[in-house]
């Protein structure tokens, strides 16, 4: 619901007009940071690899995707299976993330599409961790999620260079400083604290 509203539509329309005559390095981007897109991210990775990936990368991706197939796109179903029955997909998704990162670092021809694939793979890796942690540790699953968002921000900043500027739009509980709240007593961290 944060994104499916008139304000975001107006912003995206404005961004499209703003960017249309600018070179790639001067364009403004709009990126998601959260881990809730596990299956959507898997679909985006496969679409990217079918067009631009190597056969080896596509094979790694399909192996990772098959691991998640039996959970009916329900993160909690996966989390229970991973946490209590040892049915983890982590090794497969970590291999996929490494393969996508290595390729993006070596080749620059469509760096934005490669970055998107890598960020989607990062979301899959950390969503796997989030869902398997969530069923046992609420505070730790929060930390997995916020650490993921900071890692995604770090990768975006590295991709866009030292002069890049970032606006982070999140709930106050993510962008405040957890050390100044009762979250501290529960051992929780957040994006604002970690970025500071």
JSON list of C-alpha atoms in Angstrom, two decimals:
[
{"chain": "A", "resi": 1, "resn": "UNK", "atom": "CA", "xyz": [0.00, 0.00, 0.00]},
{"chain": "A", "resi": 2, "resn": "UNK", "atom": "CA", "xyz": [2.97, 2.36, 0.41]},
{"chain": "A", "resi": 3, "resn": "UNK", "atom": "CA", "xyz": [3.54, 2.27, -3.33]},
{"chain": "A", "resi": 4, "resn": "UNK", "atom": "CA", "xyz": [0.08, 1.63, -4.80]},
{"chain": "A", "resi": 5, "resn": "UNK", "atom": "CA", "xyz": [-1.22, 5.17, -4.50]},
{"chain": "A", "resi": 6, "resn": "UNK", "atom": "CA", "xyz": [-1.67, 8.35, -6.53]},
{"chain": "A", "resi": 7, "resn": "UNK", "atom": "CA", "xyz": [1.37, 10.08, -5.06]},
{"chain": "A", "resi": 8, "resn": "UNK", "atom": "CA", "xyz": [3.78, 7.36, -6.13]},
{"chain": "A", "resi": 9, "resn": "UNK", "atom": "CA", "xyz": [2.18, 7.18, -9.57]},
{"chain": "A", "resi": 10, "resn": "UNK", "atom": "CA", "xyz": [2.66, 10.94, -9.96]},
{"chain": "A", "resi": 11, "resn": "UNK", "atom": "CA", "xyz": [6.28, 10.65, -8.80]},
{"chain": "A", "resi": 12, "resn": "UNK", "atom": "CA", "xyz": [7.02, 7.83, -11.26]},
{"chain": "A", "resi": 13, "resn": "UNK", "atom": "CA", "xyz": [5.38, 9.79, -14.11]},
{"chain": "A", "resi": 14, "resn": "UNK", "atom": "CA", "xyz": [7.51, 12.81, -13.20]},
{"chain": "A", "resi": 15, "resn": "UNK", "atom": "CA", "xyz": [10.67, 10.66, -13.03]},
{"chain": "A", "resi": 16, "resn": "UNK", "atom": "CA", "xyz": [10.00, 9.23, -16.46]},
{"chain": "A", "resi": 17, "resn": "UNK", "atom": "CA", "xyz": [9.68, 12.70, -18.00]},
{"chain": "A", "resi": 18, "resn": "UNK", "atom": "CA", "xyz": [12.68, 13.99, -16.04]},
{"chain": "A", "resi": 19, "resn": "UNK", "atom": "CA", "xyz": [14.89, 11.09, -17.19]},
{"chain": "A", "resi": 20, "resn": "UNK", "atom": "CA", "xyz": [13.84, 10.69, -20.82]},
{"chain": "A", "resi": 21, "resn": "UNK", "atom": "CA", "xyz": [16.51, 12.98, -22.36]},
{"chain": "A", "resi": 22, "resn": "UNK", "atom": "CA", "xyz": [19.25, 12.46, -19.79]},
{"chain": "A", "resi": 23, "resn": "UNK", "atom": "CA", "xyz": [22.24, 10.13, -20.17]},
{"chain": "A", "resi": 24, "resn": "UNK", "atom": "CA", "xyz": [22.05, 7.03, -17.96]},
{"chain": "A", "resi": 25, "resn": "UNK", "atom": "CA", "xyz": [24.57, 8.33, -15.43]},
{"chain": "A", "resi": 26, "resn": "UNK", "atom": "CA", "xyz": [22.45, 11.45, -14.75]},
{"chain": "A", "resi": 27, "resn": "UNK", "atom": "CA", "xyz": [19.08, 9.75, -14.38]},
{"chain": "A", "resi": 28, "resn": "UNK", "atom": "CA", "xyz": [17.18, 9.47, -11.12]},
{"chain": "A", "resi": 29, "resn": "UNK", "atom": "CA", "xyz": [16.36, 5.94, -10.01]},
{"chain": "A", "resi": 30, "resn": "UNK", "atom": "CA", "xyz": [13.54, 4.50, -7.92]},
{"chain": "A", "resi": 31, "resn": "UNK", "atom": "CA", "xyz": [14.44, 1.29, -6.07]},
{"chain": "A", "resi": 32, "resn": "UNK", "atom": "CA", "xyz": [12.76, -1.05, -3.62]},
{"chain": "A", "resi": 33, "resn": "UNK", "atom": "CA", "xyz": [14.71, -2.14, -0.56]},
{"chain": "A", "resi": 34, "resn": "UNK", "atom": "CA", "xyz": [12.58, -4.66, 1.34]},
{"chain": "A", "resi": 35, "resn": "UNK", "atom": "CA", "xyz": [12.64, -8.47, 1.45]},
{"chain": "A", "resi": 36, "resn": "UNK", "atom": "CA", "xyz": [8.93, -9.13, 0.96]},
{"chain": "A", "resi": 37, "resn": "UNK", "atom": "CA", "xyz": [9.29, -9.72, -2.77]},
{"chain": "A", "resi": 38, "resn": "UNK", "atom": "CA", "xyz": [10.77, -13.22, -2.64]},
{"chain": "A", "resi": 39, "resn": "UNK", "atom": "CA", "xyz": [8.76, -14.76, -5.49]},
{"chain": "A", "resi": 40, "resn": "UNK", "atom": "CA", "xyz": [8.57, -11.56, -7.53]},
{"chain": "A", "resi": 41, "resn": "UNK", "atom": "CA", "xyz": [12.34, -11.24, -7.25]},
{"chain": "A", "resi": 42, "resn": "UNK", "atom": "CA", "xyz": [12.78, -14.83, -8.41]},
{"chain": "A", "resi": 43, "resn": "UNK", "atom": "CA", "xyz": [10.64, -14.07, -11.47]},
{"chain": "A", "resi": 44, "resn": "UNK", "atom": "CA", "xyz": [12.64, -10.91, -12.26]},
{"chain": "A", "resi": 45, "resn": "UNK", "atom": "CA", "xyz": [15.94, -12.78, -12.00]},
{"chain": "A", "resi": 46, "resn": "UNK", "atom": "CA", "xyz": [14.73, -15.50, -14.36]},
{"chain": "A", "resi": 47, "resn": "UNK", "atom": "CA", "xyz": [13.45, -12.92, -16.87]},
{"chain": "A", "resi": 48, "resn": "UNK", "atom": "CA", "xyz": [16.82, -11.12, -16.77]},
{"chain": "A", "resi": 49, "resn": "UNK", "atom": "CA", "xyz": [18.86, -14.31, -17.12]},
{"chain": "A", "resi": 50, "resn": "UNK", "atom": "CA", "xyz": [16.78, -15.60, -20.03]},
{"chain": "A", "resi": 51, "resn": "UNK", "atom": "CA", "xyz": [17.69, -12.44, -21.89]},
{"chain": "A", "resi": 52, "resn": "UNK", "atom": "CA", "xyz": [21.21, -11.62, -20.69]},
{"chain": "A", "resi": 53, "resn": "UNK", "atom": "CA", "xyz": [22.52, -14.44, -18.53]},
{"chain": "A", "resi": 54, "resn": "UNK", "atom": "CA", "xyz": [24.78, -17.36, -19.20]},
{"chain": "A", "resi": 55, "resn": "UNK", "atom": "CA", "xyz": [23.45, -20.93, -19.35]},
{"chain": "A", "resi": 56, "resn": "UNK", "atom": "CA", "xyz": [25.28, -21.62, -16.08]},
{"chain": "A", "resi": 57, "resn": "UNK", "atom": "CA", "xyz": [23.58, -18.69, -14.33]},
{"chain": "A", "resi": 58, "resn": "UNK", "atom": "CA", "xyz": [20.18, -19.71, -15.64]},
{"chain": "A", "resi": 59, "resn": "UNK", "atom": "CA", "xyz": [20.76, -23.26, -14.39]},
{"chain": "A", "resi": 60, "resn": "UNK", "atom": "CA", "xyz": [21.72, -21.91, -10.93]},
{"chain": "A", "resi": 61, "resn": "UNK", "atom": "CA", "xyz": [18.60, -19.74, -10.91]},
{"chain": "A", "resi": 62, "resn": "UNK", "atom": "CA", "xyz": [16.28, -22.56, -11.90]},
{"chain": "A", "resi": 63, "resn": "UNK", "atom": "CA", "xyz": [17.77, -24.81, -9.21]},
{"chain": "A", "resi": 64, "resn": "UNK", "atom": "CA", "xyz": [17.15, -22.10, -6.60]},
{"chain": "A", "resi": 65, "resn": "UNK", "atom": "CA", "xyz": [13.60, -21.50, -7.87]},
{"chain": "A", "resi": 66, "resn": "UNK", "atom": "CA", "xyz": [12.74, -25.19, -7.78]},
{"chain": "A", "resi": 67, "resn": "UNK", "atom": "CA", "xyz": [13.69, -25.25, -4.13]},
{"chain": "A", "resi": 68, "resn": "UNK", "atom": "CA", "xyz": [10.95, -22.66, -3.38]},
{"chain": "A", "resi": 69, "resn": "UNK", "atom": "CA", "xyz": [8.27, -24.19, -5.66]},
{"chain": "A", "resi": 70, "resn": "UNK", "atom": "CA", "xyz": [6.52, -26.32, -3.06]},
{"chain": "A", "resi": 71, "resn": "UNK", "atom": "CA", "xyz": [5.72, -23.43, -0.70]},
{"chain": "A", "resi": 72, "resn": "UNK", "atom": "CA", "xyz": [2.86, -21.89, -2.75]},
{"chain": "A", "resi": 73, "resn": "UNK", "atom": "CA", "xyz": [4.42, -18.40, -2.61]},
{"chain": "A", "resi": 74, "resn": "UNK", "atom": "CA", "xyz": [3.92, -18.28, 1.16]},
{"chain": "A", "resi": 75, "resn": "UNK", "atom": "CA", "xyz": [6.97, -17.08, 3.06]},
{"chain": "A", "resi": 76, "resn": "UNK", "atom": "CA", "xyz": [5.70, -18.47, 6.35]},
{"chain": "A", "resi": 77, "resn": "UNK", "atom": "CA", "xyz": [5.32, -21.95, 4.85]},
{"chain": "A", "resi": 78, "resn": "UNK", "atom": "CA", "xyz": [8.93, -21.79, 3.73]},
{"chain": "A", "resi": 79, "resn": "UNK", "atom": "CA", "xyz": [10.03, -20.37, 7.09]},
{"chain": "A", "resi": 80, "resn": "UNK", "atom": "CA", "xyz": [8.50, -23.24, 9.07]},
{"chain": "A", "resi": 81, "resn": "UNK", "atom": "CA", "xyz": [10.04, -25.85, 6.75]},
{"chain": "A", "resi": 82, "resn": "UNK", "atom": "CA", "xyz": [13.47, -24.21, 6.88]},
{"chain": "A", "resi": 83, "resn": "UNK", "atom": "CA", "xyz": [13.50, -23.48, 10.61]},
{"chain": "A", "resi": 84, "resn": "UNK", "atom": "CA", "xyz": [12.04, -26.72, 11.93]},
{"chain": "A", "resi": 85, "resn": "UNK", "atom": "CA", "xyz": [12.60, -29.36, 9.22]},
{"chain": "A", "resi": 86, "resn": "UNK", "atom": "CA", "xyz": [15.95, -28.31, 7.75]},
{"chain": "A", "resi": 87, "resn": "UNK", "atom": "CA", "xyz": [14.49, -27.73, 4.27]},
{"chain": "A", "resi": 88, "resn": "UNK", "atom": "CA", "xyz": [16.59, -24.69, 3.39]},
{"chain": "A", "resi": 89, "resn": "UNK", "atom": "CA", "xyz": [17.15, -23.08, 0.00]},
{"chain": "A", "resi": 90, "resn": "UNK", "atom": "CA", "xyz": [19.95, -20.86, 1.30]},
{"chain": "A", "resi": 91, "resn": "UNK", "atom": "CA", "xyz": [22.91, -22.53, -0.42]},
{"chain": "A", "resi": 92, "resn": "UNK", "atom": "CA", "xyz": [21.22, -22.34, -3.81]},
{"chain": "A", "resi": 93, "resn": "UNK", "atom": "CA", "xyz": [20.32, -18.65, -3.54]},
{"chain": "A", "resi": 94, "resn": "UNK", "atom": "CA", "xyz": [23.75, -17.66, -2.19]},
{"chain": "A", "resi": 95, "resn": "UNK", "atom": "CA", "xyz": [25.42, -19.32, -5.21]},
{"chain": "A", "resi": 96, "resn": "UNK", "atom": "CA", "xyz": [23.06, -17.43, -7.50]},
{"chain": "A", "resi": 97, "resn": "UNK", "atom": "CA", "xyz": [23.77, -14.07, -5.82]},
{"chain": "A", "resi": 98, "resn": "UNK", "atom": "CA", "xyz": [27.52, -14.63, -6.10]},
{"chain": "A", "resi": 99, "resn": "UNK", "atom": "CA", "xyz": [27.24, -15.50, -9.80]},
{"chain": "A", "resi": 100, "resn": "UNK", "atom": "CA", "xyz": [25.16, -12.40, -10.53]},
{"chain": "A", "resi": 101, "resn": "UNK", "atom": "CA", "xyz": [27.46, -10.13, -8.52]},
{"chain": "A", "resi": 102, "resn": "UNK", "atom": "CA", "xyz": [30.60, -11.47, -10.20]},
{"chain": "A", "resi": 103, "resn": "UNK", "atom": "CA", "xyz": [29.08, -10.89, -13.64]},
{"chain": "A", "resi": 104, "resn": "UNK", "atom": "CA", "xyz": [27.96, -7.33, -12.83]},
{"chain": "A", "resi": 105, "resn": "UNK", "atom": "CA", "xyz": [31.42, -6.44, -11.54]},
{"chain": "A", "resi": 106, "resn": "UNK", "atom": "CA", "xyz": [33.08, -7.74, -14.74]},
{"chain": "A", "resi": 107, "resn": "UNK", "atom": "CA", "xyz": [30.67, -6.43, -17.37]},
{"chain": "A", "resi": 108, "resn": "UNK", "atom": "CA", "xyz": [29.16, -2.98, -17.71]},
{"chain": "A", "resi": 109, "resn": "UNK", "atom": "CA", "xyz": [27.11, -3.05, -20.93]},
{"chain": "A", "resi": 110, "resn": "UNK", "atom": "CA", "xyz": [23.71, -2.89, -19.19]},
{"chain": "A", "resi": 111, "resn": "UNK", "atom": "CA", "xyz": [24.76, -2.16, -15.66]},
{"chain": "A", "resi": 112, "resn": "UNK", "atom": "CA", "xyz": [21.32, -1.00, -14.47]},
{"chain": "A", "resi": 113, "resn": "UNK", "atom": "CA", "xyz": [19.67, -4.27, -15.53]},
{"chain": "A", "resi": 114, "resn": "UNK", "atom": "CA", "xyz": [22.54, -6.25, -14.00]},
{"chain": "A", "resi": 115, "resn": "UNK", "atom": "CA", "xyz": [22.24, -4.24, -10.77]},
{"chain": "A", "resi": 116, "resn": "UNK", "atom": "CA", "xyz": [18.51, -4.96, -10.67]},
{"chain": "A", "resi": 117, "resn": "UNK", "atom": "CA", "xyz": [19.13, -8.69, -11.05]},
{"chain": "A", "resi": 118, "resn": "UNK", "atom": "CA", "xyz": [21.76, -8.58, -8.33]},
{"chain": "A", "resi": 119, "resn": "UNK", "atom": "CA", "xyz": [19.49, -6.64, -5.95]},
{"chain": "A", "resi": 120, "resn": "UNK", "atom": "CA", "xyz": [16.68, -9.10, -6.63]},
{"chain": "A", "resi": 121, "resn": "UNK", "atom": "CA", "xyz": [19.06, -11.96, -5.82]},
{"chain": "A", "resi": 122, "resn": "UNK", "atom": "CA", "xyz": [20.07, -10.18, -2.61]},
{"chain": "A", "resi": 123, "resn": "UNK", "atom": "CA", "xyz": [16.37, -9.84, -1.76]},
{"chain": "A", "resi": 124, "resn": "UNK", "atom": "CA", "xyz": [15.90, -13.59, -2.32]},
{"chain": "A", "resi": 125, "resn": "UNK", "atom": "CA", "xyz": [18.90, -14.49, -0.13]},
{"chain": "A", "resi": 126, "resn": "UNK", "atom": "CA", "xyz": [17.79, -12.25, 2.70]},
{"chain": "A", "resi": 127, "resn": "UNK", "atom": "CA", "xyz": [14.09, -13.12, 2.33]},
{"chain": "A", "resi": 128, "resn": "UNK", "atom": "CA", "xyz": [15.10, -16.75, 2.78]},
{"chain": "A", "resi": 129, "resn": "UNK", "atom": "CA", "xyz": [16.93, -15.75, 5.97]},
{"chain": "A", "resi": 130, "resn": "UNK", "atom": "CA", "xyz": [14.06, -13.50, 7.08]},
{"chain": "A", "resi": 131, "resn": "UNK", "atom": "CA", "xyz": [11.33, -16.13, 6.71]},
{"chain": "A", "resi": 132, "resn": "UNK", "atom": "CA", "xyz": [13.38, -18.91, 8.31]},
{"chain": "A", "resi": 133, "resn": "UNK", "atom": "CA", "xyz": [14.24, -16.59, 11.24]},
{"chain": "A", "resi": 134, "resn": "UNK", "atom": "CA", "xyz": [10.76, -15.07, 11.57]},
{"chain": "A", "resi": 135, "resn": "UNK", "atom": "CA", "xyz": [9.08, -18.23, 12.85]},
{"chain": "A", "resi": 136, "resn": "UNK", "atom": "CA", "xyz": [11.46, -18.40, 15.81]},
{"chain": "A", "resi": 137, "resn": "UNK", "atom": "CA", "xyz": [12.77, -14.90, 16.60]},
{"chain": "A", "resi": 138, "resn": "UNK", "atom": "CA", "xyz": [10.69, -11.78, 15.97]},
{"chain": "A", "resi": 139, "resn": "UNK", "atom": "CA", "xyz": [13.45, -9.34, 16.97]},
{"chain": "A", "resi": 140, "resn": "UNK", "atom": "CA", "xyz": [16.10, -11.12, 14.93]},
{"chain": "A", "resi": 141, "resn": "UNK", "atom": "CA", "xyz": [13.89, -11.31, 11.83]},
{"chain": "A", "resi": 142, "resn": "UNK", "atom": "CA", "xyz": [13.42, -7.53, 12.12]},
{"chain": "A", "resi": 143, "resn": "UNK", "atom": "CA", "xyz": [17.21, -7.18, 12.20]},
{"chain": "A", "resi": 144, "resn": "UNK", "atom": "CA", "xyz": [17.64, -9.42, 9.15]},
{"chain": "A", "resi": 145, "resn": "UNK", "atom": "CA", "xyz": [15.17, -7.23, 7.27]},
{"chain": "A", "resi": 146, "resn": "UNK", "atom": "CA", "xyz": [16.73, -3.89, 8.24]},
{"chain": "A", "resi": 147, "resn": "UNK", "atom": "CA", "xyz": [20.28, -5.12, 7.64]},
{"chain": "A", "resi": 148, "resn": "UNK", "atom": "CA", "xyz": [19.14, -6.23, 4.19]},
{"chain": "A", "resi": 149, "resn": "UNK", "atom": "CA", "xyz": [17.80, -2.74, 3.43]},
{"chain": "A", "resi": 150, "resn": "UNK", "atom": "CA", "xyz": [21.11, -1.18, 4.47]},
{"chain": "A", "resi": 151, "resn": "UNK", "atom": "CA", "xyz": [23.05, -3.65, 2.30]},
{"chain": "A", "resi": 152, "resn": "UNK", "atom": "CA", "xyz": [20.80, -2.82, -0.67]},
{"chain": "A", "resi": 153, "resn": "UNK", "atom": "CA", "xyz": [21.44, 0.90, -0.02]},
{"chain": "A", "resi": 154, "resn": "UNK", "atom": "CA", "xyz": [25.18, 0.25, 0.15]},
{"chain": "A", "resi": 155, "resn": "UNK", "atom": "CA", "xyz": [25.16, -1.58, -3.19]},
{"chain": "A", "resi": 156, "resn": "UNK", "atom": "CA", "xyz": [23.09, 1.17, -4.80]},
{"chain": "A", "resi": 157, "resn": "UNK", "atom": "CA", "xyz": [25.50, 3.82, -3.51]},
{"chain": "A", "resi": 158, "resn": "UNK", "atom": "CA", "xyz": [28.50, 1.88, -4.80]},
{"chain": "A", "resi": 159, "resn": "UNK", "atom": "CA", "xyz": [26.84, 1.43, -8.18]},
{"chain": "A", "resi": 160, "resn": "UNK", "atom": "CA", "xyz": [26.00, 5.10, -8.57]},
{"chain": "A", "resi": 161, "resn": "UNK", "atom": "CA", "xyz": [29.29, 6.46, -7.23]},
{"chain": "A", "resi": 162, "resn": "UNK", "atom": "CA", "xyz": [30.48, 8.81, -4.49]},
{"chain": "A", "resi": 163, "resn": "UNK", "atom": "CA", "xyz": [28.46, 11.81, -5.71]},
{"chain": "A", "resi": 164, "resn": "UNK", "atom": "CA", "xyz": [25.13, 9.97, -5.68]},
{"chain": "A", "resi": 165, "resn": "UNK", "atom": "CA", "xyz": [22.38, 11.21, -3.40]},
{"chain": "A", "resi": 166, "resn": "UNK", "atom": "CA", "xyz": [19.74, 8.98, -1.84]},
{"chain": "A", "resi": 167, "resn": "UNK", "atom": "CA", "xyz": [16.30, 9.64, -0.39]},
{"chain": "A", "resi": 168, "resn": "UNK", "atom": "CA", "xyz": [15.01, 6.77, 1.75]},
{"chain": "A", "resi": 169, "resn": "UNK", "atom": "CA", "xyz": [11.23, 6.56, 2.11]},
{"chain": "A", "resi": 170, "resn": "UNK", "atom": "CA", "xyz": [10.26, 4.13, 4.87]},
{"chain": "A", "resi": 171, "resn": "UNK", "atom": "CA", "xyz": [8.19, 3.88, 8.01]},
{"chain": "A", "resi": 172, "resn": "UNK", "atom": "CA", "xyz": [9.50, 5.84, 10.98]},
{"chain": "A", "resi": 173, "resn": "UNK", "atom": "CA", "xyz": [10.39, 2.64, 12.81]},
{"chain": "A", "resi": 174, "resn": "UNK", "atom": "CA", "xyz": [12.94, 1.90, 10.08]},
{"chain": "A", "resi": 175, "resn": "UNK", "atom": "CA", "xyz": [14.48, 5.34, 9.56]},
{"chain": "A", "resi": 176, "resn": "UNK", "atom": "CA", "xyz": [14.64, 6.58, 13.13]},
{"chain": "A", "resi": 177, "resn": "UNK", "atom": "CA", "xyz": [17.47, 5.47, 15.38]},
{"chain": "A", "resi": 178, "resn": "UNK", "atom": "CA", "xyz": [16.56, 2.29, 17.28]},
{"chain": "A", "resi": 179, "resn": "UNK", "atom": "CA", "xyz": [19.05, 3.18, 20.01]},
{"chain": "A", "resi": 180, "resn": "UNK", "atom": "CA", "xyz": [16.75, 6.03, 21.09]},
{"chain": "A", "resi": 181, "resn": "UNK", "atom": "CA", "xyz": [13.68, 3.77, 21.42]},
{"chain": "A", "resi": 182, "resn": "UNK", "atom": "CA", "xyz": [12.51, 0.71, 23.33]},
{"chain": "A", "resi": 183, "resn": "UNK", "atom": "CA", "xyz": [13.78, -1.35, 20.38]},
{"chain": "A", "resi": 184, "resn": "UNK", "atom": "CA", "xyz": [17.23, -1.15, 21.99]},
{"chain": "A", "resi": 185, "resn": "UNK", "atom": "CA", "xyz": [16.14, -3.29, 24.96]},
{"chain": "A", "resi": 186, "resn": "UNK", "atom": "CA", "xyz": [14.94, -5.99, 22.56]},
{"chain": "A", "resi": 187, "resn": "UNK", "atom": "CA", "xyz": [18.28, -6.05, 20.70]},
{"chain": "A", "resi": 188, "resn": "UNK", "atom": "CA", "xyz": [16.74, -4.59, 17.54]},
{"chain": "A", "resi": 189, "resn": "UNK", "atom": "CA", "xyz": [18.52, -2.38, 15.02]},
{"chain": "A", "resi": 190, "resn": "UNK", "atom": "CA", "xyz": [17.11, -0.32, 12.18]},
{"chain": "A", "resi": 191, "resn": "UNK", "atom": "CA", "xyz": [18.11, 1.37, 8.93]},
{"chain": "A", "resi": 192, "resn": "UNK", "atom": "CA", "xyz": [18.53, 4.82, 10.46]},
{"chain": "A", "resi": 193, "resn": "UNK", "atom": "CA", "xyz": [20.83, 3.51, 13.18]},
{"chain": "A", "resi": 194, "resn": "UNK", "atom": "CA", "xyz": [22.89, 1.36, 10.83]},
{"chain": "A", "resi": 195, "resn": "UNK", "atom": "CA", "xyz": [23.31, 4.10, 8.24]},
{"chain": "A", "resi": 196, "resn": "UNK", "atom": "CA", "xyz": [24.42, 6.54, 10.94]}
]
